[in-house]
Amino acid sequence: MKLISTVLAGAALALLGLSAIAQEAAIRKALAERIPQMKQIDEVSPTAMQGLYEVRIGTDVFYTDAKGNYLIQGELIDTKARRNLTEDRIAKITAVDFSALPIKDAFTIVRGDGKRKVAVFEDPNCGYCKRFERDMQKVDNVTVYLFLYPILSPDSAEKSRNIWCAKDKVAAWQDMMVRDKNPAAASCDTNALQRNLAFGKKHKITGTPTLIFADGIRVPGAIGAQDVEKRLAEAAADTPTTN
């Protein structure tokens, strides 16, 4: 009897697997036929809400019913757990392995003991970046890996070059972003800036500032010092320590 029960359980699981594959195929087919932009769906998966499926295209998340008859673009909230499931999912999708960051193409700003770490992609012409940098003066005991990311205007590349090639990159950056003092003209090998742009394109970094914390969580936009402190604490709790 035990053997029969095991076989029946295995058969049931196999049927469920086939059913899930068929369900996904039906959703993909319906959406691709009706919405041209949805011909290249990366992933279809059931959500915590019965009958609702997540449809992922790149880093964009949508929701649909089992037949692909309806499409929702919005946020799914777990009211019991008080969690934004869409936000959690996007954070996971857009996460970047911190150890994979090309640190050699950034310059380092160390405050206090520098134990906490964050990487930031910024354009010297970004007004939000300037606000962020001024707020970051309040954050201590942190190492910031600053990736120059000139994407906003033609002279962003020139300013980035002057900062990257400065004798003291940190001073030139702080003068520019905190004190509105343009960096002196300078020249050197700027292949690092091109690699930063390539890295950003690969990981779909489309705005500045973009922060990446030690646990891989990416945060777009100029968050305040209090939020930076909160994210640094969360990252420290989620990142394994090594002896």
PDB file of C-alpha atoms in Angstrom:
ATOM      1  CA  MET A   1       0.000   0.000   0.000  1.00  0.00           C
ATOM      2  CA  LYS A   2       2.841   2.355   0.809  1.00  0.00           C
ATOM      3  CA  LEU A   3       4.362   1.770  -2.641  1.00  0.00           C
ATOM      4  CA  ILE A   4       1.002   2.440  -4.341  1.00  0.00           C
ATOM      5  CA  SER A   5       0.553   5.658  -2.354  1.00  0.00           C
ATOM      6  CA  THR A   6       4.036   6.816  -3.364  1.00  0.00           C
ATOM      7  CA  VAL A   7       3.358   6.094  -7.038  1.00  0.00           C
ATOM      8  CA  LEU A   8       0.012   7.905  -6.928  1.00  0.00           C
ATOM      9  CA  ALA A   9       1.593  10.913  -5.214  1.00  0.00           C
ATOM     10  CA  GLY A  10       4.327  11.028  -7.865  1.00  0.00           C
ATOM     11  CA  ALA A  11       1.754  10.827 -10.638  1.00  0.00           C
ATOM     12  CA  ALA A  12      -0.257  13.642  -9.082  1.00  0.00           C
ATOM     13  CA  LEU A  13       2.821  15.847  -8.887  1.00  0.00           C
ATOM     14  CA  ALA A  14       3.660  15.077 -12.508  1.00  0.00           C
ATOM     15  CA  LEU A  15       0.140  16.049 -13.589  1.00  0.00           C
ATOM     16  CA  LEU A  16       0.391  19.285 -11.622  1.00  0.00           C
ATOM     17  CA  GLY A  17       3.693  20.031 -13.345  1.00  0.00           C
ATOM     18  CA  LEU A  18       2.185  19.415 -16.788  1.00  0.00           C
ATOM     19  CA  SER A  19      -0.816  21.543 -15.856  1.00  0.00           C
ATOM     20  CA  ALA A  20       1.438  24.424 -14.803  1.00  0.00           C
ATOM     21  CA  ILE A  21       3.387  24.196 -18.080  1.00  0.00           C
ATOM     22  CA  ALA A  22       0.163  24.206 -20.093  1.00  0.00           C
ATOM     23  CA  GLN A  23      -1.139  27.152 -18.064  1.00  0.00           C
ATOM     24  CA  GLU A  24       1.995  29.164 -18.708  1.00  0.00           C
ATOM     25  CA  ALA A  25       1.870  28.355 -22.418  1.00  0.00           C
ATOM     26  CA  ALA A  26      -1.770  29.476 -22.633  1.00  0.00           C
ATOM     27  CA  ILE A  27      -0.989  32.795 -20.954  1.00  0.00           C
ATOM     28  CA  ARG A  28       2.038  33.428 -23.170  1.00  0.00           C
ATOM     29  CA  LYS A  29       0.049  32.627 -26.320  1.00  0.00           C
ATOM     30  CA  ALA A  30      -2.933  34.809 -25.419  1.00  0.00           C
ATOM     31  CA  LEU A  31      -0.881  37.859 -24.439  1.00  0.00           C
ATOM     32  CA  ALA A  32       1.510  37.578 -27.402  1.00  0.00           C
ATOM     33  CA  GLU A  33      -1.419  37.443 -29.842  1.00  0.00           C
ATOM     34  CA  ARG A  34      -3.279  40.363 -28.297  1.00  0.00           C
ATOM     35  CA  ILE A  35      -0.451  42.675 -27.197  1.00  0.00           C
ATOM     36  CA  PRO A  36       2.516  42.946 -29.617  1.00  0.00           C
ATOM     37  CA  GLN A  37       4.807  44.283 -26.857  1.00  0.00           C
ATOM     38  CA  MET A  38       4.332  41.000 -24.997  1.00  0.00           C
ATOM     39  CA  LYS A  39       5.755  38.661 -27.610  1.00  0.00           C
ATOM     40  CA  GLN A  40       8.963  38.269 -25.571  1.00  0.00           C
ATOM     41  CA  ILE A  41       7.808  37.308 -22.066  1.00  0.00           C
ATOM     42  CA  ASP A  42      10.691  36.258 -19.814  1.00  0.00           C
ATOM     43  CA  GLU A  43       8.731  34.514 -17.084  1.00  0.00           C
ATOM     44  CA  VAL A  44       5.202  33.526 -16.064  1.00  0.00           C
ATOM     45  CA  SER A  45       4.612  32.358 -12.495  1.00  0.00           C
ATOM     46  CA  PRO A  46       1.704  32.035 -10.049  1.00  0.00           C
ATOM     47  CA  THR A  47       1.440  34.630  -7.290  1.00  0.00           C
ATOM     48  CA  ALA A  48       0.350  34.261  -3.681  1.00  0.00           C
ATOM     49  CA  MET A  49      -3.141  35.318  -4.798  1.00  0.00           C
ATOM     50  CA  GLN A  50      -5.113  32.384  -6.179  1.00  0.00           C
ATOM     51  CA  GLY A  51      -5.835  32.678  -9.909  1.00  0.00           C
ATOM     52  CA  LEU A  52      -3.431  35.596 -10.405  1.00  0.00           C
ATOM     53  CA  TYR A  53      -0.215  35.151 -12.386  1.00  0.00           C
ATOM     54  CA  GLU A  54       2.881  37.314 -12.604  1.00  0.00           C
ATOM     55  CA  VAL A  55       4.160  38.147 -16.082  1.00  0.00           C
ATOM     56  CA  ARG A  56       7.744  39.436 -16.183  1.00  0.00           C
ATOM     57  CA  ILE A  57       9.326  41.219 -19.132  1.00  0.00           C
ATOM     58  CA  GLY A  58      12.839  42.294 -18.217  1.00  0.00           C
ATOM     59  CA  THR A  59      12.443  44.201 -14.966  1.00  0.00           C
ATOM     60  CA  ASP A  60       8.782  45.072 -15.610  1.00  0.00           C
ATOM     61  CA  VAL A  61       6.123  43.122 -13.723  1.00  0.00           C
ATOM     62  CA  PHE A  62       2.476  42.696 -14.766  1.00  0.00           C
ATOM     63  CA  TYR A  63      -0.362  40.493 -13.538  1.00  0.00           C
ATOM     64  CA  THR A  64      -2.928  38.454 -15.448  1.00  0.00           C
ATOM     65  CA  ASP A  65      -5.643  35.860 -14.961  1.00  0.00           C
ATOM     66  CA  ALA A  66      -5.278  32.179 -15.908  1.00  0.00           C
ATOM     67  CA  LYS A  67      -6.423  32.779 -19.494  1.00  0.00           C
ATOM     68  CA  GLY A  68      -4.579  36.005 -20.218  1.00  0.00           C
ATOM     69  CA  ASN A  69      -7.881  37.822 -20.697  1.00  0.00           C
ATOM     70  CA  TYR A  70      -7.013  40.654 -18.343  1.00  0.00           C
ATOM     71  CA  LEU A  71      -3.776  42.484 -17.634  1.00  0.00           C
ATOM     72  CA  ILE A  72      -2.962  44.548 -14.554  1.00  0.00           C
ATOM     73  CA  GLN A  73      -0.080  46.971 -14.209  1.00  0.00           C
ATOM     74  CA  GLY A  74       0.188  47.943 -10.573  1.00  0.00           C
ATOM     75  CA  GLU A  75       1.217  46.780  -7.119  1.00  0.00           C
ATOM     76  CA  LEU A  76       0.171  43.617  -5.327  1.00  0.00           C
ATOM     77  CA  ILE A  77      -0.114  44.172  -1.569  1.00  0.00           C
ATOM     78  CA  ASP A  78      -0.233  41.433   1.064  1.00  0.00           C
ATOM     79  CA  THR A  79      -2.507  43.161   3.584  1.00  0.00           C
ATOM     80  CA  LYS A  80      -2.045  40.472   6.233  1.00  0.00           C
ATOM     81  CA  ALA A  81       1.749  40.600   6.140  1.00  0.00           C
ATOM     82  CA  ARG A  82       1.679  44.314   5.287  1.00  0.00           C
ATOM     83  CA  ARG A  83       4.155  43.836   2.461  1.00  0.00           C
ATOM     84  CA  ASN A  84       4.294  45.224  -1.040  1.00  0.00           C
ATOM     85  CA  LEU A  85       4.855  41.987  -2.963  1.00  0.00           C
ATOM     86  CA  THR A  86       5.492  43.810  -6.241  1.00  0.00           C
ATOM     87  CA  GLU A  87       8.165  45.970  -4.645  1.00  0.00           C
ATOM     88  CA  ASP A  88       9.787  42.902  -3.081  1.00  0.00           C
ATOM     89  CA  ARG A  89       9.760  41.108  -6.427  1.00  0.00           C
ATOM     90  CA  ILE A  90      11.275  44.019  -8.362  1.00  0.00           C
ATOM     91  CA  ALA A  91      13.980  44.391  -5.715  1.00  0.00           C
ATOM     92  CA  LYS A  92      14.883  40.735  -6.278  1.00  0.00           C
ATOM     93  CA  ILE A  93      14.787  41.028 -10.080  1.00  0.00           C
ATOM     94  CA  THR A  94      16.959  44.146 -10.193  1.00  0.00           C
ATOM     95  CA  ALA A  95      19.449  43.031  -7.541  1.00  0.00           C
ATOM     96  CA  VAL A  96      23.129  43.205  -8.520  1.00  0.00           C
ATOM     97  CA  ASP A  97      25.776  40.911  -7.060  1.00  0.00           C
ATOM     98  CA  PHE A  98      27.888  43.375  -5.075  1.00  0.00           C
ATOM     99  CA  SER A  99      30.983  41.204  -5.449  1.00  0.00           C
ATOM    100  CA  ALA A 100      30.596  41.422  -9.245  1.00  0.00           C
ATOM    101  CA  LEU A 101      30.851  45.226  -9.308  1.00  0.00           C
ATOM    102  CA  PRO A 102      33.944  46.408 -11.220  1.00  0.00           C
ATOM    103  CA  ILE A 103      35.370  48.287  -8.240  1.00  0.00           C
ATOM    104  CA  LYS A 104      38.524  49.198 -10.176  1.00  0.00           C
ATOM    105  CA  ASP A 105      36.366  51.519 -12.309  1.00  0.00           C
ATOM    106  CA  ALA A 106      35.125  53.485  -9.289  1.00  0.00           C
ATOM    107  CA  PHE A 107      36.858  55.768  -6.829  1.00  0.00           C
ATOM    108  CA  THR A 108      36.376  55.318  -3.115  1.00  0.00           C
ATOM    109  CA  ILE A 109      35.069  57.706  -0.485  1.00  0.00           C
ATOM    110  CA  VAL A 110      35.638  56.477   3.073  1.00  0.00           C
ATOM    111  CA  ARG A 111      33.987  58.014   6.118  1.00  0.00           C
ATOM    112  CA  GLY A 112      34.668  56.893   9.671  1.00  0.00           C
ATOM    113  CA  ASP A 113      35.573  53.192   9.942  1.00  0.00           C
ATOM    114  CA  GLY A 114      34.178  52.534   6.446  1.00  0.00           C
ATOM    115  CA  LYS A 115      32.738  49.158   7.499  1.00  0.00           C
ATOM    116  CA  ARG A 116      29.411  49.598   5.722  1.00  0.00           C
ATOM    117  CA  LYS A 117      29.482  49.628   1.921  1.00  0.00           C
ATOM    118  CA  VAL A 118      27.414  51.071  -0.884  1.00  0.00           C
ATOM    119  CA  ALA A 119      28.044  51.631  -4.587  1.00  0.00           C
ATOM    120  CA  VAL A 120      26.547  54.655  -6.331  1.00  0.00           C
ATOM    121  CA  PHE A 121      26.231  55.461 -10.039  1.00  0.00           C
ATOM    122  CA  GLU A 122      26.088  59.237 -10.578  1.00  0.00           C
ATOM    123  CA  ASP A 123      26.249  61.870 -13.307  1.00  0.00           C
ATOM    124  CA  PRO A 124      28.006  65.152 -12.389  1.00  0.00           C
ATOM    125  CA  ASN A 125      25.188  67.090 -14.081  1.00  0.00           C
ATOM    126  CA  CYS A 126      22.482  65.391 -12.026  1.00  0.00           C
ATOM    127  CA  GLY A 127      20.682  67.783  -9.690  1.00  0.00           C
ATOM    128  CA  TYR A 128      19.236  64.910  -7.665  1.00  0.00           C
ATOM    129  CA  CYS A 129      22.778  63.542  -7.277  1.00  0.00           C
ATOM    130  CA  LYS A 130      23.908  66.859  -5.813  1.00  0.00           C
ATOM    131  CA  ARG A 131      21.072  66.757  -3.300  1.00  0.00           C
ATOM    132  CA  PHE A 132      21.962  63.151  -2.486  1.00  0.00           C
ATOM    133  CA  GLU A 133      25.671  63.961  -2.032  1.00  0.00           C
ATOM    134  CA  ARG A 134      24.909  66.836   0.318  1.00  0.00           C
ATOM    135  CA  ASP A 135      22.687  64.557   2.380  1.00  0.00           C
ATOM    136  CA  MET A 136      25.352  61.833   2.382  1.00  0.00           C
ATOM    137  CA  GLN A 137      27.660  64.129   4.339  1.00  0.00           C
ATOM    138  CA  LYS A 138      25.554  63.116   7.372  1.00  0.00           C
ATOM    139  CA  VAL A 139      26.247  59.389   6.913  1.00  0.00           C
ATOM    140  CA  ASP A 140      29.306  58.100   8.787  1.00  0.00           C
ATOM    141  CA  ASN A 141      31.206  54.790   8.951  1.00  0.00           C
ATOM    142  CA  VAL A 142      30.654  53.969   5.300  1.00  0.00           C
ATOM    143  CA  THR A 143      32.686  53.226   2.189  1.00  0.00           C
ATOM    144  CA  VAL A 144      31.149  54.622  -0.992  1.00  0.00           C
ATOM    145  CA  TYR A 145      32.262  53.215  -4.343  1.00  0.00           C
ATOM    146  CA  LEU A 146      31.520  56.070  -6.714  1.00  0.00           C
ATOM    147  CA  PHE A 147      30.937  55.099 -10.343  1.00  0.00           C
ATOM    148  CA  LEU A 148      30.913  58.067 -12.693  1.00  0.00           C
ATOM    149  CA  TYR A 149      28.021  57.484 -15.066  1.00  0.00           C
ATOM    150  CA  PRO A 150      27.779  60.287 -17.665  1.00  0.00           C
ATOM    151  CA  ILE A 151      24.379  59.811 -19.331  1.00  0.00           C
ATOM    152  CA  LEU A 152      22.511  63.117 -18.972  1.00  0.00           C
ATOM    153  CA  SER A 153      24.136  65.594 -21.367  1.00  0.00           C
ATOM    154  CA  PRO A 154      27.119  65.966 -23.736  1.00  0.00           C
ATOM    155  CA  ASP A 155      29.308  67.711 -21.185  1.00  0.00           C
ATOM    156  CA  SER A 156      28.609  65.046 -18.561  1.00  0.00           C
ATOM    157  CA  ALA A 157      31.389  63.058 -20.218  1.00  0.00           C
ATOM    158  CA  GLU A 158      33.764  66.037 -20.057  1.00  0.00           C
ATOM    159  CA  LYS A 159      33.067  66.711 -16.387  1.00  0.00           C
ATOM    160  CA  SER A 160      33.351  63.018 -15.571  1.00  0.00           C
ATOM    161  CA  ARG A 161      36.697  62.884 -17.373  1.00  0.00           C
ATOM    162  CA  ASN A 162      37.996  65.893 -15.438  1.00  0.00           C
ATOM    163  CA  ILE A 163      36.952  64.306 -12.139  1.00  0.00           C
ATOM    164  CA  TRP A 164      38.308  60.854 -13.011  1.00  0.00           C
ATOM    165  CA  CYS A 165      41.625  62.321 -14.168  1.00  0.00           C
ATOM    166  CA  ALA A 166      42.017  64.724 -11.229  1.00  0.00           C
ATOM    167  CA  LYS A 167      44.957  64.191  -8.888  1.00  0.00           C
ATOM    168  CA  ASP A 168      42.450  63.918  -6.021  1.00  0.00           C
ATOM    169  CA  LYS A 169      39.251  62.414  -7.405  1.00  0.00           C
ATOM    170  CA  VAL A 170      37.354  62.631  -4.127  1.00  0.00           C
ATOM    171  CA  ALA A 171      38.155  66.337  -3.649  1.00  0.00           C
ATOM    172  CA  ALA A 172      37.212  67.128  -7.267  1.00  0.00           C
ATOM    173  CA  TRP A 173      33.931  65.232  -6.871  1.00  0.00           C
ATOM    174  CA  GLN A 174      33.038  66.885  -3.565  1.00  0.00           C
ATOM    175  CA  ASP A 175      33.882  70.324  -4.978  1.00  0.00           C
ATOM    176  CA  MET A 176      31.579  69.672  -7.929  1.00  0.00           C
ATOM    177  CA  MET A 177      28.625  68.116  -6.119  1.00  0.00           C
ATOM    178  CA  VAL A 178      28.676  69.803  -2.719  1.00  0.00           C
ATOM    179  CA  ARG A 179      30.242  73.193  -3.444  1.00  0.00           C
ATOM    180  CA  ASP A 180      29.205  73.744  -7.104  1.00  0.00           C
ATOM    181  CA  LYS A 181      32.821  74.169  -8.166  1.00  0.00           C
ATOM    182  CA  ASN A 182      33.593  72.760 -11.609  1.00  0.00           C
ATOM    183  CA  PRO A 183      36.682  70.520 -11.812  1.00  0.00           C
ATOM    184  CA  ALA A 184      39.794  71.744 -13.592  1.00  0.00           C
ATOM    185  CA  ALA A 185      40.455  70.359 -17.064  1.00  0.00           C
ATOM    186  CA  ALA A 186      42.394  67.112 -16.964  1.00  0.00           C
ATOM    187  CA  SER A 187      43.094  64.186 -19.230  1.00  0.00           C
ATOM    188  CA  CYS A 188      44.022  60.530 -18.784  1.00  0.00           C
ATOM    189  CA  ASP A 189      42.815  57.070 -19.792  1.00  0.00           C
ATOM    190  CA  THR A 190      39.007  57.175 -19.459  1.00  0.00           C
ATOM    191  CA  ASN A 191      38.186  53.626 -20.537  1.00  0.00           C
ATOM    192  CA  ALA A 192      36.772  53.089 -17.046  1.00  0.00           C
ATOM    193  CA  LEU A 193      33.946  55.511 -17.855  1.00  0.00           C
ATOM    194  CA  GLN A 194      33.076  53.556 -20.989  1.00  0.00           C
ATOM    195  CA  ARG A 195      33.073  50.340 -18.974  1.00  0.00           C
ATOM    196  CA  ASN A 196      30.750  51.976 -16.439  1.00  0.00           C
ATOM    197  CA  LEU A 197      28.333  52.859 -19.241  1.00  0.00           C
ATOM    198  CA  ALA A 198      28.497  49.299 -20.573  1.00  0.00           C
ATOM    199  CA  PHE A 199      27.910  47.855 -17.102  1.00  0.00           C
ATOM    200  CA  GLY A 200      24.957  50.192 -16.576  1.00  0.00           C
ATOM    201  CA  LYS A 201      23.444  49.257 -19.914  1.00  0.00           C
ATOM    202  CA  LYS A 202      23.801  45.560 -19.126  1.00  0.00           C
ATOM    203  CA  HIS A 203      22.069  45.995 -15.776  1.00  0.00           C
ATOM    204  CA  LYS A 204      19.536  48.543 -17.064  1.00  0.00           C
ATOM    205  CA  ILE A 205      20.671  51.425 -14.885  1.00  0.00           C
ATOM    206  CA  THR A 206      18.698  54.213 -16.537  1.00  0.00           C
ATOM    207  CA  GLY A 207      18.811  57.029 -13.994  1.00  0.00           C
ATOM    208  CA  THR A 208      21.062  58.697 -11.471  1.00  0.00           C
ATOM    209  CA  PRO A 209      21.704  58.374  -8.660  1.00  0.00           C
ATOM    210  CA  THR A 210      21.346  54.592  -8.491  1.00  0.00           C
ATOM    211  CA  LEU A 211      22.504  52.936  -5.280  1.00  0.00           C
ATOM    212  CA  ILE A 212      23.538  49.292  -4.868  1.00  0.00           C
ATOM    213  CA  PHE A 213      23.902  48.000  -1.322  1.00  0.00           C
ATOM    214  CA  ALA A 214      26.057  45.126  -0.063  1.00  0.00           C
ATOM    215  CA  ASP A 215      23.110  42.699  -0.139  1.00  0.00           C
ATOM    216  CA  GLY A 216      22.628  43.447  -3.852  1.00  0.00           C
ATOM    217  CA  ILE A 217      19.483  45.530  -3.440  1.00  0.00           C
ATOM    218  CA  ARG A 218      19.293  48.376  -5.940  1.00  0.00           C
ATOM    219  CA  VAL A 219      17.618  51.670  -5.049  1.00  0.00           C
ATOM    220  CA  PRO A 220      17.014  54.260  -7.774  1.00  0.00           C
ATOM    221  CA  GLY A 221      16.736  57.921  -6.833  1.00  0.00           C
ATOM    222  CA  ALA A 222      18.023  60.418  -4.308  1.00  0.00           C
ATOM    223  CA  ILE A 223      17.001  58.899  -0.989  1.00  0.00           C
ATOM    224  CA  GLY A 224      17.755  60.821   2.188  1.00  0.00           C
ATOM    225  CA  ALA A 225      20.381  60.089   4.840  1.00  0.00           C
ATOM    226  CA  GLN A 226      17.821  58.402   7.100  1.00  0.00           C
ATOM    227  CA  ASP A 227      16.796  55.992   4.339  1.00  0.00           C
ATOM    228  CA  VAL A 228      20.449  55.321   3.490  1.00  0.00           C
ATOM    229  CA  GLU A 229      21.076  54.420   7.135  1.00  0.00           C
ATOM    230  CA  LYS A 230      18.065  52.090   7.121  1.00  0.00           C
ATOM    231  CA  ARG A 231      19.198  50.356   3.914  1.00  0.00           C
ATOM    232  CA  LEU A 232      22.776  50.007   5.186  1.00  0.00           C
ATOM    233  CA  ALA A 233      21.486  48.345   8.363  1.00  0.00           C
ATOM    234  CA  GLU A 234      19.277  45.973   6.345  1.00  0.00           C
ATOM    235  CA  ALA A 235      22.157  45.118   4.030  1.00  0.00           C
ATOM    236  CA  ALA A 236      24.447  44.375   6.978  1.00  0.00           C
ATOM    237  CA  ALA A 237      21.817  42.049   8.446  1.00  0.00           C
ATOM    238  CA  ASP A 238      21.330  40.230   5.116  1.00  0.00           C
ATOM    239  CA  THR A 239      25.013  39.925   4.178  1.00  0.00           C
ATOM    240  CA  PRO A 240      26.899  36.910   5.597  1.00  0.00           C
ATOM    241  CA  THR A 241      29.966  37.805   7.617  1.00  0.00           C
ATOM    242  CA  THR A 242      33.302  36.137   6.923  1.00  0.00           C
ATOM    243  CA  ASN A 243      36.122  35.575   9.372  1.00  0.00           C
TER     244      ASN A 243
END
